[in-house]
Short mmCIF file of C-alpha atoms in Angstrom, two decimals:
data_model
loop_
_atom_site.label_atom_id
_atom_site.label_comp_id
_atom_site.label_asym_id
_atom_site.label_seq_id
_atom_site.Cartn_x
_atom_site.Cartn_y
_atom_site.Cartn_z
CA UNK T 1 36.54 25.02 119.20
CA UNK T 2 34.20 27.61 118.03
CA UNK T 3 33.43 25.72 115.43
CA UNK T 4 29.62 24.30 114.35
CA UNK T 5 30.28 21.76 111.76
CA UNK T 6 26.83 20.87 109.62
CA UNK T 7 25.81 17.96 106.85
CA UNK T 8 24.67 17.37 104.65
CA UNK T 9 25.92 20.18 102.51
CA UNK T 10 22.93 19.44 100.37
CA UNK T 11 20.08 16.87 100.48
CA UNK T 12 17.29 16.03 98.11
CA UNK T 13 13.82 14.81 99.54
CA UNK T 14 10.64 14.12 97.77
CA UNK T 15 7.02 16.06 98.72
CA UNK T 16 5.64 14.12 101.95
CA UNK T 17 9.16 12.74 103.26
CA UNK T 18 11.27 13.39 106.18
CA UNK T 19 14.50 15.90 105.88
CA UNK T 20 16.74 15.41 108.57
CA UNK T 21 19.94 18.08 108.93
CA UNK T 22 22.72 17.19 111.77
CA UNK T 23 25.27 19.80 113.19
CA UNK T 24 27.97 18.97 115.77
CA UNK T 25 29.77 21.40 118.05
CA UNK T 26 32.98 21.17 120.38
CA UNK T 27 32.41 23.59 122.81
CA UNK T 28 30.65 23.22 125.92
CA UNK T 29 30.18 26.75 126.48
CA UNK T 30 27.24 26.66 123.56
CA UNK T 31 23.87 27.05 124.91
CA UNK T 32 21.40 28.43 122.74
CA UNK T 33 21.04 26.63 119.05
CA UNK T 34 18.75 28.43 116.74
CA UNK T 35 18.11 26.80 113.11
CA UNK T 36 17.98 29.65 110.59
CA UNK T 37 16.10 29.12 107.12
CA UNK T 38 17.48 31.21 103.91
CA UNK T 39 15.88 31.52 100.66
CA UNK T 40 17.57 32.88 97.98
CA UNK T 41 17.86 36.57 97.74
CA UNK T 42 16.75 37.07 101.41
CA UNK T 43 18.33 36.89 104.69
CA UNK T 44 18.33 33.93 106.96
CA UNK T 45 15.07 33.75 109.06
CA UNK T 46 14.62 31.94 112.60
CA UNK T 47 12.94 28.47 112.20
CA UNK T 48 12.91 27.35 115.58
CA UNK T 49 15.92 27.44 118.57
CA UNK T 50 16.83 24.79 121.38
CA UNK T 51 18.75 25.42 124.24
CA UNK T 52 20.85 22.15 126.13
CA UNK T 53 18.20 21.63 128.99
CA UNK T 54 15.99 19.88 126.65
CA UNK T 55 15.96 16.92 124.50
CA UNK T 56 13.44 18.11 121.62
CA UNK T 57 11.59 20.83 120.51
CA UNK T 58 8.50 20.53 118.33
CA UNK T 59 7.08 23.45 116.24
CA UNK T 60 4.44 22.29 113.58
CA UNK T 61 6.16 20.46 110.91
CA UNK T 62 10.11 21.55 112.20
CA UNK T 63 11.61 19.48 115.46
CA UNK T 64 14.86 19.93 116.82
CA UNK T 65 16.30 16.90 118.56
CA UNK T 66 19.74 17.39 120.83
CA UNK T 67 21.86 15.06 122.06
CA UNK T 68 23.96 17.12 124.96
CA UNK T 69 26.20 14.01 125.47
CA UNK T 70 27.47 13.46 122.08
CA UNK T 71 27.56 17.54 121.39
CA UNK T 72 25.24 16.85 118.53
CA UNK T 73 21.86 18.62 117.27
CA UNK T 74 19.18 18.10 114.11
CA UNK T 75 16.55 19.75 112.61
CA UNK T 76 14.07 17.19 111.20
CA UNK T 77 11.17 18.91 108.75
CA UNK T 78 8.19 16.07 108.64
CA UNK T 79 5.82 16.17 105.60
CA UNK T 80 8.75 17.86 103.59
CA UNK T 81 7.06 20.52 101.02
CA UNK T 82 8.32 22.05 97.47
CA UNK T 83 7.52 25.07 99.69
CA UNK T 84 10.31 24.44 102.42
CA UNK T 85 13.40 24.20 99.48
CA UNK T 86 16.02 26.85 100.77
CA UNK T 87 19.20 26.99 102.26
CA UNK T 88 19.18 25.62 106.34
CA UNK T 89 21.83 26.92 108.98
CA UNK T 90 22.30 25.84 112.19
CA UNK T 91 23.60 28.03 114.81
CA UNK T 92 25.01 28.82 118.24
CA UNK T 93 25.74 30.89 121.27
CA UNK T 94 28.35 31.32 124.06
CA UNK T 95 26.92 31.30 127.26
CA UNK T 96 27.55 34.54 129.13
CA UNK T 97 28.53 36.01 126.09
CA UNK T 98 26.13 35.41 123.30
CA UNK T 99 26.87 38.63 121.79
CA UNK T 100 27.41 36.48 118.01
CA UNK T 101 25.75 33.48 116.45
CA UNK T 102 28.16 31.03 115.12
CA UNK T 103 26.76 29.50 112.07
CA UNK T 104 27.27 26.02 110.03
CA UNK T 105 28.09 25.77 106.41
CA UNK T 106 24.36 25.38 105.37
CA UNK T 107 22.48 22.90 104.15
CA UNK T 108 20.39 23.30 100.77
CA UNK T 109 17.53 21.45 100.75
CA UNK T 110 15.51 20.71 97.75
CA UNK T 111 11.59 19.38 97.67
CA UNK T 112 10.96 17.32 94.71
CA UNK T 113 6.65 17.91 93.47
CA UNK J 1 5.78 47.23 111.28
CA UNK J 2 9.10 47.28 108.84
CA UNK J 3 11.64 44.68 109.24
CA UNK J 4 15.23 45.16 109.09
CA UNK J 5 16.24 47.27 106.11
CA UNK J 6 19.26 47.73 104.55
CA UNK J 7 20.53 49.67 101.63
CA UNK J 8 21.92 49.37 99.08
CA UNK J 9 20.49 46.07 98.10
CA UNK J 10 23.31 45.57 95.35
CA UNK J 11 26.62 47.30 95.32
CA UNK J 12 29.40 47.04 92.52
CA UNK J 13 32.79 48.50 93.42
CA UNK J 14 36.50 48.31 92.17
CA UNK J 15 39.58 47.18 93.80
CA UNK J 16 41.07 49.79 96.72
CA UNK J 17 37.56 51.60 96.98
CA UNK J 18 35.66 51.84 99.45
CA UNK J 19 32.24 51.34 100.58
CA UNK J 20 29.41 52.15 103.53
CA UNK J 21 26.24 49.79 103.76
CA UNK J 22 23.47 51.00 105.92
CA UNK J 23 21.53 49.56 108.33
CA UNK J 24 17.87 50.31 109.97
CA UNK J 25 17.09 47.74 112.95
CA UNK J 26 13.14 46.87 113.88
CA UNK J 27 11.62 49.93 115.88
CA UNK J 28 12.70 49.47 119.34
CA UNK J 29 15.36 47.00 118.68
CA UNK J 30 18.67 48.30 120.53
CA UNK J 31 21.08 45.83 119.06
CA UNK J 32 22.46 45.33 115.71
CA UNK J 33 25.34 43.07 113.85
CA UNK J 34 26.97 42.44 111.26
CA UNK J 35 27.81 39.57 109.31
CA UNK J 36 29.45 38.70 106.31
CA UNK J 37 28.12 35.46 104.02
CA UNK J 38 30.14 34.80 101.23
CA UNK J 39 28.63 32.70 98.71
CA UNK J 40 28.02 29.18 99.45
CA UNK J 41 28.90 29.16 103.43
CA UNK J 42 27.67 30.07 106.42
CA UNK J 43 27.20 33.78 107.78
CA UNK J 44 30.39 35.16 109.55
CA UNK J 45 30.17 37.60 112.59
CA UNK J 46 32.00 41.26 111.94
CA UNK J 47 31.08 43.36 114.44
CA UNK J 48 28.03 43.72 117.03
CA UNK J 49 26.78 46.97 118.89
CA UNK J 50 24.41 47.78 121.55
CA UNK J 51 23.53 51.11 122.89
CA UNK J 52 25.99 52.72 120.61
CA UNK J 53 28.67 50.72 121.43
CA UNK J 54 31.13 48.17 120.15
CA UNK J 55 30.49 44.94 121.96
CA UNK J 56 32.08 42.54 119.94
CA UNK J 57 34.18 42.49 116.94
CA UNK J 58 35.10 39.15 114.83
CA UNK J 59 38.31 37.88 113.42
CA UNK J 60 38.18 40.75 110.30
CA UNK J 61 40.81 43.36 109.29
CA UNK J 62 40.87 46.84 110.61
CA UNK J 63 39.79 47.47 106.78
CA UNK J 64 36.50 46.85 108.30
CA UNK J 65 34.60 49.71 110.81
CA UNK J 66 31.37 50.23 111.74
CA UNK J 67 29.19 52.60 114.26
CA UNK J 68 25.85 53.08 115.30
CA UNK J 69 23.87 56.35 115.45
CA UNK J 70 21.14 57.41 118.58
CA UNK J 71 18.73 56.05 116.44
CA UNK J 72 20.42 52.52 116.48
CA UNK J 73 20.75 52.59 113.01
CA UNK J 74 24.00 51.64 111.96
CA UNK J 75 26.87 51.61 109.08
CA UNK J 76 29.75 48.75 108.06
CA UNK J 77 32.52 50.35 106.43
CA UNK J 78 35.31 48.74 104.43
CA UNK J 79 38.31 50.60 103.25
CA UNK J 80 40.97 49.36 100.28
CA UNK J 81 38.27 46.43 99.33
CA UNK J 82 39.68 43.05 97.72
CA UNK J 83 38.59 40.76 95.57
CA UNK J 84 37.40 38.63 98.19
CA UNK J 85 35.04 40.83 99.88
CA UNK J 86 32.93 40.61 97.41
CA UNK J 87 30.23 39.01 99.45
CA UNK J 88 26.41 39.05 101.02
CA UNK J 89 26.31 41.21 103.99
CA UNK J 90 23.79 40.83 106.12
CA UNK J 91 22.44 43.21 109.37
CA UNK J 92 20.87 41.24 112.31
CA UNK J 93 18.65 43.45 115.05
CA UNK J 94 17.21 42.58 118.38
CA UNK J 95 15.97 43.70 121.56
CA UNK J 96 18.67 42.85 124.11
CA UNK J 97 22.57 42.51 123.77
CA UNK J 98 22.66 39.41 123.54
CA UNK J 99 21.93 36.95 120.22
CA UNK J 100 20.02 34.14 122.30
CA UNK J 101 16.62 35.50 121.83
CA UNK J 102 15.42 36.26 118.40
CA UNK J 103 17.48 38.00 115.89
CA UNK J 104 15.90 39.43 112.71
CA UNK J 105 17.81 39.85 109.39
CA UNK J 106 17.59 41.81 106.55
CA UNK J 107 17.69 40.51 102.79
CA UNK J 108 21.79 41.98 103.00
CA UNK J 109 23.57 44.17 100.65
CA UNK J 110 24.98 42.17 98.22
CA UNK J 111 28.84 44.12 97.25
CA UNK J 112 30.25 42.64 94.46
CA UNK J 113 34.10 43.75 93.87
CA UNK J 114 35.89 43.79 90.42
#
């Protein structure tokens, strides 16, 4: 139930296109959802974070879109760059207790020139 | 202003050792975790503390301890290590207790075991 479940496990975009990552969750109790970028070597950084009282979330070039209904949430990256080829995680929080981020499997993106 | 730092970055150690990875959280940061990324998945929370205290502790073996000094800094130790902790692992800081406002990581100690 703790569970954040995230695909594609890896996806392959070319320069200018739209990458579009999806995570689902099964518990209710979630209600902060960060998106977390890694590149290798280095730790994960904070992209951009939703919580469930809004639809979307825009931040130049990174949007999250969440569904509360269907318990679903996606990071789309517009105008996809070389640049932006790492490793993507989406994450979550308990309410009342969000002492630990619970993370998805990753995503690793890569930007084709 | 320095991020979070941790040290070592790379860390080779044999069967039934054991090992202490160190931690220094962003000035003024109160909070810091623990997590351990194994290669290929997700990160996995180990332990979190605030104020010097345990305040929450993940699905790990007692193998695993850690404790924070009055200078929030803070060490992960693992005792009799396995083949399978071989691992990234990774120190998160922030302000408050609680993870829902930004968290900052550092680039992890990566502990290979052989």
């Amino acid at each position: 139930q703790q569970q954040v479940k995230q695909s594609p496990q890896s996806l392959i975009v070319q320069k200018g296109g739209i990458s579009i990552i999806n995570c689902a969750y099964e518990n209710t109790a979630f209600d902060y959802f960060p998106w977390y970028q890694q590149f290798p070597g280095k730790g994960p950084a904070l992209l951009i974070a939703i919580r469930p009282d809004v639809s979307e979330k825009k931040e130049g070039r990174f949007t999250i879109s969440f569904n509360k209904s269907a318990k679903q949430f996606s990071l789309h990256i517009m105008d996809s760059q070389p640049g932006d080829s790492a490793t993507y995680f989406c994450a979550a929080t308990l309410s009342g207790s969000a002492r630990q981020l619970t993370f998805g499997s990753g995503t690793q993106l890569t930007v084709l020139p | 202003d320095a991020g979070v730092t941790q040290s070592p970055t790379h860390l080779i150690k044999t069967r039934g050792q054991q090992v202490t990875l160190r931690c220094s959280p962003i000035s003024g940061h109160k909070s810091v975790s623990w997590y351990q990324q194994v290669l290929g998945q997700g990160p996995q929370f180990i332990f979190q503390y605030y104020e010097k205290e345990e305040r929450g502790r993940g699905n790990f073996p007692d193998r695993f301890s850690a404790r924070q000094f009055p200078n929030y800094s803070s060490e992960l130790n693992v005792n009799a290590l396995l083949l399978g902790d071989s691992a990234l692992y990774l120190c998160a800081s922030s302000i408050g207790q609680f993870m829902n406002t930004e968290a900052f990581f550092g680039q992890g100690t990566r502990l290979t075991v052989v």
